[in-house]
Amino acid sequence: MRVTVKDVTKRFGATIALENVSLDVGDGELVALVGPSGCGKTTLLRLIAGFETPDAGDILFDGRSVLGVPPERRGVGIVFQNYALFPHMTVFQNVAYGLKFRQTSPDFVWTVRLRRPRAGEDVRSRRSLVRELLELVGLSGLENRMPAELSAGQQQRVALARALAPSPQVLLLDEPLSALDAKLRERLRLEIKKIQRTLKITTVYVTHDQEEALAVADRVAVMSVSHLEQIGTPQEVYNTPATEFVARFIGRGNLLPGELLGVDATRVLVRPERIRLNQSANYTLSGKIIAKEFAGDAVWLHVDVSGTALIVKAPSPDQALHEGDAVHLGIDRSDLYILPSDRRSPPTP
Ligand code: ATP
């Protein structure tokens, strides 16, 4: 199922949550929607789900407008940050519920396409479907547990299985991992990606965590307040950001004044891992280490170069360097990226 958001504007009173936003999510693609708090990510997801109606523009599934289609008939499965499992039902019953009912409640909105048992479909086949889903999310054997007897990560897996139960054509994930600790988030995001690939389900994954977005997505849509800044593969948004906002939001980076390198551009992006410590290159800058962060496999160095703070990612053997040490920073021409709005002439050393 292809999901198209076309020139959508959405206002809440005086607040413009989305302005003229367009986004195309291909069949079976996972697009991560990333951006700072309040930029409109959840609103966009709710518009796709049908919980909100745009003031202008259109939402299309496979080229057909779904604006008149209520949420429960859009064929979307949704997973929210706060799992929202039914506390009085077992794991099995929670997932089976996704097969039976459309459900909304005041404190959260979770709607799945109503799926009545097909003719000839017996209880046993439903049971085996629930078991398959639990196996898919790695919860086999926990069918009879109550939600309170599960860890946070297990609860979120149940929520995912429940959302997948009615075989939705579109999966919408709204900060599905933000309530979990860092290690678990890393593990679950890979599992979600694997499940999404296995089912080939069109997915929009909202997160404020750019690292998570880069890790899971086929393409990343970067939002700033009420509009899309760029949509591209993780490599594209990281290596060739379309705007200064994207350059700053995705990954760590150095936005240098052009004159620092003698380049004819106002701002130049150099990623920290591209800077060579004490090695010659096309450009060499001299500076002093002002701070150091040990990160296990690497060391982040903050280096002052003529009043400009640069961040350098050095392999950890360089951890012998100390604050106050003088260093040379080597930058090759191919490591420079001039932001599109600022392109004038190719850099010359
Ligand atoms: P977060 O990452 O904090 O969840 P977000 O990017 O998902 O933020 P939205 O929840 O989409 O942002 O909100 C976008 C803007 O619209 C915000 O300014 C928010 O206050 C406003 N907004 C969202 N829903 C409503 C509503 N029902 N009524 C009024 N304003 C709203």
XYZ file of N, CA and C in Angstrom, residues 89-280:
576
model
N -6.532 -8.392 30.713
C -6.474 -9.489 29.730
C -5.066 -10.056 29.657
N -4.990 -11.344 29.351
C -3.675 -11.964 29.185
C -3.033 -11.451 27.887
N -1.772 -11.824 27.723
C -1.052 -11.485 26.491
C -1.831 -12.007 25.285
N -2.254 -13.262 25.374
C -2.989 -13.890 24.276
C -4.268 -13.105 23.964
N -5.003 -12.779 25.028
C -6.281 -12.083 24.827
C -6.070 -10.685 24.256
N -5.003 -10.020 24.701
C -4.716 -8.690 24.164
C -4.494 -8.750 22.654
N -3.710 -9.744 22.229
C -3.412 -9.845 20.801
C -4.662 -10.296 20.031
N -5.403 -11.260 20.614
C -6.612 -11.766 19.952
C -7.640 -10.651 19.801
N -7.623 -9.720 20.735
C -8.567 -8.606 20.675
C -8.388 -7.819 19.379
N -7.142 -7.700 18.956
C -6.872 -6.999 17.708
C -7.545 -7.655 16.515
N -7.826 -8.943 16.633
C -8.488 -9.656 15.539
C -9.990 -9.423 15.536
N -10.502 -9.109 16.718
C -11.952 -9.117 16.846
C -12.615 -7.752 16.764
N -11.998 -6.798 17.434
C -12.741 -5.565 17.649
C -12.021 -4.328 17.152
N -12.844 -3.370 16.847
C -12.340 -2.029 16.681
C -12.458 -1.410 18.065
N -11.458 -0.665 18.463
C -11.503 -0.184 19.818
C -10.916 1.207 19.927
N -11.618 2.084 20.595
C -11.040 3.390 20.928
C -11.381 3.645 22.377
N -10.558 4.362 23.073
C -10.886 4.680 24.453
C -10.441 6.116 24.714
N -10.955 6.738 25.775
C -10.724 8.168 25.950
C -9.259 8.544 26.138
N -8.480 7.701 26.796
C -7.113 8.115 27.112
C -6.115 7.775 26.003
N -6.505 6.995 25.065
C -5.634 6.755 23.923
C -6.493 6.390 22.737
N -5.893 6.509 21.586
C -6.665 6.126 20.413
C -5.921 5.007 19.717
N -6.557 3.930 19.613
C -5.934 2.784 18.963
C -7.029 2.110 18.176
N -6.917 2.131 16.922
C -7.999 1.603 16.113
C -7.438 0.647 15.101
N -8.081 -0.445 14.939
C -7.668 -1.364 13.894
C -8.865 -1.642 13.014
N -8.561 -2.044 11.838
C -9.644 -2.360 10.924
C -10.498 -3.483 11.511
N -11.774 -3.270 11.471
C -12.671 -4.302 11.969
C -12.503 -5.554 11.120
N -12.225 -6.643 11.760
C -12.029 -7.872 10.997
C -12.895 -8.956 11.601
N -13.986 -9.195 10.959
C -14.876 -10.263 11.451
C -14.306 -11.599 10.971
N -14.581 -12.672 11.731
C -14.101 -13.964 11.265
C -14.680 -14.268 9.894
N -13.830 -14.712 9.017
C -14.349 -15.071 7.694
C -15.106 -16.387 7.788
N -15.965 -16.621 6.793
C -16.717 -17.870 6.785
C -15.728 -19.022 6.837
N -15.974 -19.958 7.708
C -15.115 -21.133 7.779
C -13.892 -20.934 8.664
N -13.700 -19.711 9.123
C -12.527 -19.474 9.971
C -12.903 -19.847 11.395
N -12.271 -20.810 11.931
C -12.681 -21.250 13.259
C -11.744 -20.709 14.324
N -12.148 -20.962 15.533
C -11.401 -20.459 16.680
C -9.951 -20.929 16.632
N -9.777 -22.181 16.150
C -8.443 -22.749 16.135
C -7.502 -21.939 15.229
N -8.025 -21.496 14.051
C -7.131 -20.783 13.155
C -6.786 -19.416 13.731
N -7.746 -18.822 14.454
C -7.423 -17.555 15.116
C -6.352 -17.752 16.176
N -6.532 -18.847 16.882
C -5.573 -19.155 17.939
C -4.170 -19.319 17.336
N -4.109 -20.006 16.217
C -2.779 -20.218 15.647
C -2.220 -18.905 15.083
N -3.105 -18.018 14.608
C -2.626 -16.722 14.129
C -2.026 -15.906 15.281
N -2.719 -15.922 16.425
C -2.199 -15.192 17.592
C -0.838 -15.775 17.987
N -0.748 -17.118 17.971
C 0.523 -17.759 18.328
C 1.623 -17.348 17.352
N 1.269 -17.297 16.073
C 2.266 -16.881 15.063
C 2.754 -15.465 15.320
N 1.796 -14.596 15.655
C 2.170 -13.197 15.913
C 3.071 -13.096 17.140
N 2.739 -13.879 18.163
C 3.558 -13.831 19.377
C 4.959 -14.375 19.106
N 5.015 -15.362 18.221
C 6.330 -15.891 17.848
C 7.117 -14.823 17.080
N 6.396 -14.134 16.191
C 7.024 -13.090 15.383
C 7.666 -12.011 16.257
N 6.980 -11.654 17.340
C 7.522 -10.586 18.199
C 8.345 -11.148 19.367
N 8.610 -12.447 19.318
C 9.511 -13.054 20.311
C 8.892 -13.262 21.678
N 7.577 -13.543 21.706
C 6.926 -13.714 23.009
C 6.307 -15.095 23.206
N 6.743 -16.064 22.402
C 6.178 -17.412 22.561
C 6.375 -17.880 23.993
N 5.346 -18.512 24.519
C 5.457 -19.042 25.885
C 4.917 -18.084 26.931
N 4.662 -16.836 26.549
C 4.177 -15.871 27.546
C 2.686 -15.569 27.362
N 2.003 -16.429 26.600
C 0.601 -16.178 26.248
C -0.293 -15.896 27.449
N -0.019 -16.608 28.564
C -0.949 -16.514 29.688
C -0.565 -15.488 30.736
N 0.509 -14.773 30.484
C 0.889 -13.721 31.439
C -0.066 -12.532 31.341
N -0.189 -11.797 32.444
C -0.934 -10.544 32.425
C 0.077 -9.418 32.108
N -0.380 -8.304 31.531
C 0.552 -7.222 31.205
C 1.434 -6.794 32.385
N 0.859 -6.795 33.591
C 1.635 -6.355 34.761
C 2.799 -7.301 35.059
N 2.734 -8.501 34.489
C 3.816 -9.471 34.734
C 4.875 -9.437 33.628
N 4.819 -8.407 32.791
C 5.774 -8.295 31.680
C 6.695 -7.103 31.884
N 7.877 -7.194 31.281
C 8.761 -6.027 31.287
C 8.209 -5.003 30.287
N 8.758 -3.796 30.364
C 8.286 -2.730 29.467
C 8.483 -3.126 28.000
N 9.630 -3.742 27.704
C 9.910 -4.143 26.328
C 8.945 -5.218 25.854
N 8.620 -6.156 26.759
C 7.671 -7.219 26.398
C 6.283 -6.638 26.159
N 5.913 -5.653 26.977
C 4.596 -5.028 26.788
C 4.513 -4.356 25.420
N 5.609 -3.718 25.023
C 5.572 -3.034 23.735
C 5.509 -4.053 22.586
N 6.107 -5.224 22.798
C 5.998 -6.280 21.775
C 4.559 -6.761 21.650
N 3.865 -6.846 22.794
C 2.459 -7.256 22.748
C 1.663 -6.209 21.964
N 1.946 -4.934 22.244
C 1.226 -3.856 21.542
C 1.470 -3.963 20.037
N 2.694 -4.321 19.665
C 3.022 -4.453 18.239
C 2.251 -5.641 17.637
N 2.252 -6.757 18.363
C 1.533 -7.943 17.868
C 0.044 -7.641 17.723
N -0.501 -6.903 18.675
C -1.932 -6.574 18.622
C -2.238 -5.676 17.413
N -1.339 -4.714 17.173
C -1.553 -3.820 16.023
C -1.450 -4.589 14.707
N -0.617 -5.640 14.693
C -0.426 -6.408 13.461
C -1.507 -7.474 13.256
N -2.254 -7.757 14.337
C -3.214 -8.870 14.291
C -4.219 -8.782 13.148
N -4.810 -7.627 12.891
C -5.816 -7.603 11.816
C -5.213 -7.492 10.426
N -3.922 -7.787 10.296
C -3.208 -7.682 9.012
C -3.399 -6.306 8.373
N -2.994 -5.251 9.068
C -3.158 -3.917 8.497
C -2.280 -3.751 7.265
N -2.688 -2.837 6.397
C -1.886 -2.575 5.193
C -0.855 -1.491 5.471
N -1.102 -0.737 6.539
C -0.193 0.353 6.895
C 0.048 0.275 8.401
N 1.304 0.394 8.796
C 1.641 0.374 10.218
C 2.150 1.757 10.616
N 1.543 2.319 11.659
C 1.949 3.649 12.123
C 2.505 3.501 13.533
N 3.737 3.912 13.709
C 4.391 3.772 15.009
C 4.725 5.163 15.536
N 4.183 5.504 16.697
C 4.424 6.839 17.244
C 5.308 6.730 18.476
N 6.561 7.039 18.322
C 7.541 6.955 19.410
C 7.413 5.620 20.142
N 7.446 4.495 19.418
C 7.127 3.219 20.055
C 8.132 2.805 21.124
N 9.319 3.382 21.101
C 10.348 2.903 22.021
C 10.777 3.950 23.048
N 10.154 5.101 23.031
C 10.716 6.188 23.839
C 10.561 5.971 25.341
N 9.674 5.029 25.738
C 9.540 4.798 27.177
C 10.546 3.743 27.676
N 11.361 3.215 26.770
C 12.259 2.108 27.137
C 13.686 2.604 27.334
N 14.486 1.788 28.039
C 15.864 2.227 28.259
C 16.698 2.046 26.983
N 17.852 2.693 26.973
C 18.641 2.820 25.736
C 19.000 1.469 25.105
N 19.425 0.518 25.918
C 19.853 -0.783 25.373
C 18.689 -1.509 24.713
N 17.566 -1.485 25.422
C 16.368 -2.158 24.921
C 15.869 -1.485 23.651
N 15.969 -0.162 23.623
C 15.548 0.580 22.422
C 16.338 0.118 21.216
N 17.644 -0.022 21.416
C 18.513 -0.445 20.304
C 18.114 -1.821 19.796
N 17.811 -2.716 20.740
C 17.477 -4.082 20.334
C 16.118 -4.130 19.640
N 15.158 -3.464 20.250
C 13.804 -3.532 19.702
C 13.676 -2.846 18.351
N 14.464 -1.785 18.143
C 14.325 -1.097 16.850
C 14.771 -2.012 15.711
N 15.774 -2.835 15.991
C 16.208 -3.787 14.964
C 15.155 -4.870 14.747
N 14.524 -5.279 15.849
C 13.474 -6.299 15.724
C 12.283 -5.762 14.939
N 11.917 -4.509 15.240
C 10.781 -3.911 14.518
C 11.104 -3.851 13.025
N 12.330 -3.464 12.720
C 12.729 -3.362 11.317
C 12.642 -4.739 10.638
N 13.095 -5.754 11.376
C 13.076 -7.103 10.808
C 11.640 -7.564 10.546
N 10.769 -7.312 11.512
C 9.361 -7.704 11.361
C 8.736 -6.944 10.194
N 9.049 -5.653 10.124
C 8.494 -4.823 9.040
C 8.936 -5.352 7.686
N 10.204 -5.770 7.604
C 10.722 -6.318 6.341
C 10.052 -7.643 6.011
N 9.904 -8.477 7.063
C 9.288 -9.789 6.849
C 7.875 -9.635 6.306
N 7.116 -8.717 6.899
C 5.718 -8.545 6.498
C 5.578 -7.623 5.289
N 6.674 -6.940 4.943
C 6.658 -5.968 3.827
C 5.509 -4.977 3.989
N 5.371 -4.463 5.198
C 4.245 -3.575 5.473
C 4.698 -2.108 5.420
N 3.937 -1.304 4.707
C 4.227 0.130 4.596
C 4.161 0.738 5.993
N 5.226 1.423 6.387
C 5.308 1.869 7.781
C 5.772 3.318 7.891
N 5.107 4.059 8.761
C 5.590 5.399 9.130
C 5.953 5.337 10.613
N 7.175 5.694 10.902
C 7.736 5.505 12.242
C 8.141 6.883 12.782
N 7.371 7.365 13.737
C 7.668 8.690 14.293
C 8.641 8.567 15.458
N 9.661 9.381 15.438
C 10.598 9.407 16.556
C 11.239 10.783 16.636
N 11.646 11.172 17.845
C 12.400 12.422 17.937
C 13.896 12.095 17.948
N 14.207 10.777 17.931
C 15.583 10.317 18.074
C 16.190 10.077 16.683
N 17.066 10.980 16.271
C 17.601 10.896 14.913
C 18.440 9.634 14.703
N 19.072 9.162 15.761
C 19.883 7.948 15.618
C 18.980 6.744 15.318
N 17.838 6.702 16.028
C 16.871 5.634 15.800
C 16.339 5.697 14.364
N 16.059 6.919 13.912
C 15.533 7.105 12.553
C 16.538 6.594 11.522
N 17.800 6.942 11.686
C 18.826 6.512 10.726
C 18.970 4.991 10.740
N 18.797 4.399 11.931
C 19.007 2.954 12.067
C 17.885 2.130 11.438
N 16.643 2.607 11.524
C 15.532 1.752 11.081
C 15.021 2.031 9.675
N 15.231 3.264 9.200
C 14.453 3.705 8.046
C 15.048 3.344 6.695
N 14.141 3.126 5.703
C 14.580 3.109 4.309
C 14.833 4.547 3.889
N 13.887 5.429 4.286
C 14.090 6.855 4.073
C 13.698 7.608 5.334
N 14.343 8.742 5.537
C 14.097 9.556 6.714
C 13.474 10.873 6.260
N 12.355 11.233 6.880
C 11.746 12.534 6.594
C 12.047 13.435 7.786
N 12.795 14.492 7.540
C 13.190 15.384 8.638
C 12.246 16.584 8.661
N 11.605 16.781 9.816
C 10.673 17.904 9.953
C 11.237 18.961 10.870
N 11.006 20.238 10.528
C 11.164 21.291 11.531
C 9.759 21.855 11.711
N 9.604 22.977 12.361
C 8.254 23.407 12.719
C 7.300 23.414 11.521
N 6.333 22.571 11.563
C 5.197 22.456 10.622
C 5.532 22.156 9.162
N 6.782 21.884 8.850
C 7.048 21.498 7.455
C 8.193 20.493 7.337
N 8.264 19.890 6.161
C 9.323 18.905 5.895
C 10.550 19.619 5.360
N 11.685 19.338 5.953
C 12.932 19.956 5.493
C 13.562 19.128 4.377
N 13.528 17.807 4.569
C 14.173 16.920 3.587
C 13.656 15.509 3.768
N 13.553 14.805 2.658
C 13.303 13.363 2.762
C 14.341 12.665 1.905
N 15.002 11.681 2.483
C 16.052 10.993 1.740
C 16.489 9.750 2.487
N 17.384 8.989 1.881
C 17.907 7.810 2.572
C 18.699 8.304 3.795
N 18.934 7.411 4.763
C 19.738 7.829 5.913
C 21.075 8.429 5.470
N 21.684 7.832 4.442
C 22.970 8.344 3.957
C 22.817 9.751 3.391
N 21.736 9.970 2.646
C 21.531 11.297 2.034
C 21.336 12.387 3.082
N 20.456 12.122 4.070
C 20.221 13.199 5.045
C 21.456 13.431 5.911
N 22.273 12.390 6.079
C 23.485 12.570 6.883
C 24.604 13.234 6.074
N 24.824 12.743 4.863
C 25.980 13.233 4.088
C 25.683 14.473 3.264
N 24.454 14.601 2.810
C 24.127 15.746 1.953
C 22.843 16.419 2.443
N 22.882 16.994 3.653
C 21.688 17.651 4.176
C 21.255 18.804 3.277
N 19.932 18.922 3.097
C 19.414 19.956 2.186
C 19.448 21.333 2.827
N 19.387 21.370 4.150
C 19.338 22.672 4.825
C 20.241 22.643 6.067
N 20.472 23.829 6.589
C 21.282 23.932 7.806
C 20.583 23.217 8.964
N 19.251 23.299 8.996
C 18.494 22.629 10.055
C 18.799 21.125 10.045
N 18.757 20.524 8.863
C 19.001 19.071 8.763
C 20.446 18.765 9.160
N 21.361 19.602 8.713
C 22.779 19.393 9.047
C 22.983 19.390 10.555
N 22.242 20.257 11.240
C 22.404 20.339 12.702
C 21.634 19.246 13.413
N 20.469 18.856 12.853
C 19.608 17.911 13.563
C 20.087 16.471 13.420
N 20.604 16.136 12.246
C 21.007 14.748 11.991
C 22.499 14.586 12.279
N 22.794 13.794 13.277
C 24.194 13.506 13.604
C 24.904 14.703 14.222
N 26.139 14.471 14.610
C 26.948 15.571 15.120
C 27.722 16.132 13.950
N 27.925 17.406 13.946
C 28.637 17.971 12.800
C 29.251 19.305 13.124
N 30.122 19.742 12.239
C 30.751 21.050 12.369
C 30.292 21.910 11.216
N 29.609 22.990 11.537
C 29.260 23.953 10.504
C 30.249 25.102 10.628
N 31.193 25.117 9.718
C 32.298 26.069 9.840
C 32.068 27.284 8.957
N 32.511 28.440 9.425
C 32.495 29.579 8.511
C 33.493 29.311 7.389
N 33.101 29.600 6.163
C 33.952 29.297 5.005
C 35.343 29.884 5.098
N 35.413 31.071 5.698
C 36.739 31.734 5.713
C 37.760 30.974 6.555
N 37.249 30.137 7.486
C 38.177 29.373 8.322
C 39.055 28.468 7.447
N 38.460 28.003 6.334
C 39.208 27.131 5.425
C 39.611 27.861 4.143
N 39.231 29.113 4.044
C 39.512 29.842 2.802
C 38.629 29.371 1.664
N 37.394 28.961 2.006
C 36.479 28.447 0.993
C 35.432 29.513 0.694
N 35.027 29.612 -0.575
C 34.066 30.625 -0.975
C 32.639 30.165 -0.676
N 32.302 30.128 0.588
C 30.958 29.744 1.020
C 30.803 30.243 2.445
N 29.568 30.554 2.842
C 29.381 31.052 4.205
C 29.558 29.914 5.208
N 28.923 28.784 4.880
C 28.988 27.680 5.833
C 29.347 26.374 5.159
N 30.199 25.640 5.833
C 30.661 24.366 5.296
C 30.461 23.309 6.380
N 29.921 22.156 5.982
C 29.714 21.069 6.953
C 30.858 20.066 6.859
N 31.417 19.743 8.021
C 32.417 18.668 8.085
C 32.004 17.749 9.237
N 31.798 16.483 8.949
C 31.402 15.545 9.999
C 32.620 15.210 10.865
N 32.389 14.974 12.167
C 33.502 14.767 13.109
C 34.430 13.610 12.752
N 33.849 12.545 12.141
C 34.688 11.376 11.835
C 35.528 11.583 10.591
N 35.298 12.668 9.855
C 36.060 12.928 8.645
C 37.307 13.766 8.934
N 37.417 14.268 10.139
C 38.576 15.112 10.466
C 39.719 14.218 10.944
N 40.893 14.406 10.342
C 42.053 13.576 10.701
C 42.903 14.307 11.724
N 43.147 13.588 12.782
C 43.904 14.196 13.869
C 45.400 14.111 13.579
N 46.066 15.246 13.618
C 47.515 15.318 13.411
C 47.971 14.604 12.136
N 47.170 14.764 11.085
C 47.562 14.204 9.784
C 47.420 15.299 8.750
N 48.305 15.267 7.767
C 48.208 16.317 6.755
C 47.064 15.994 5.791
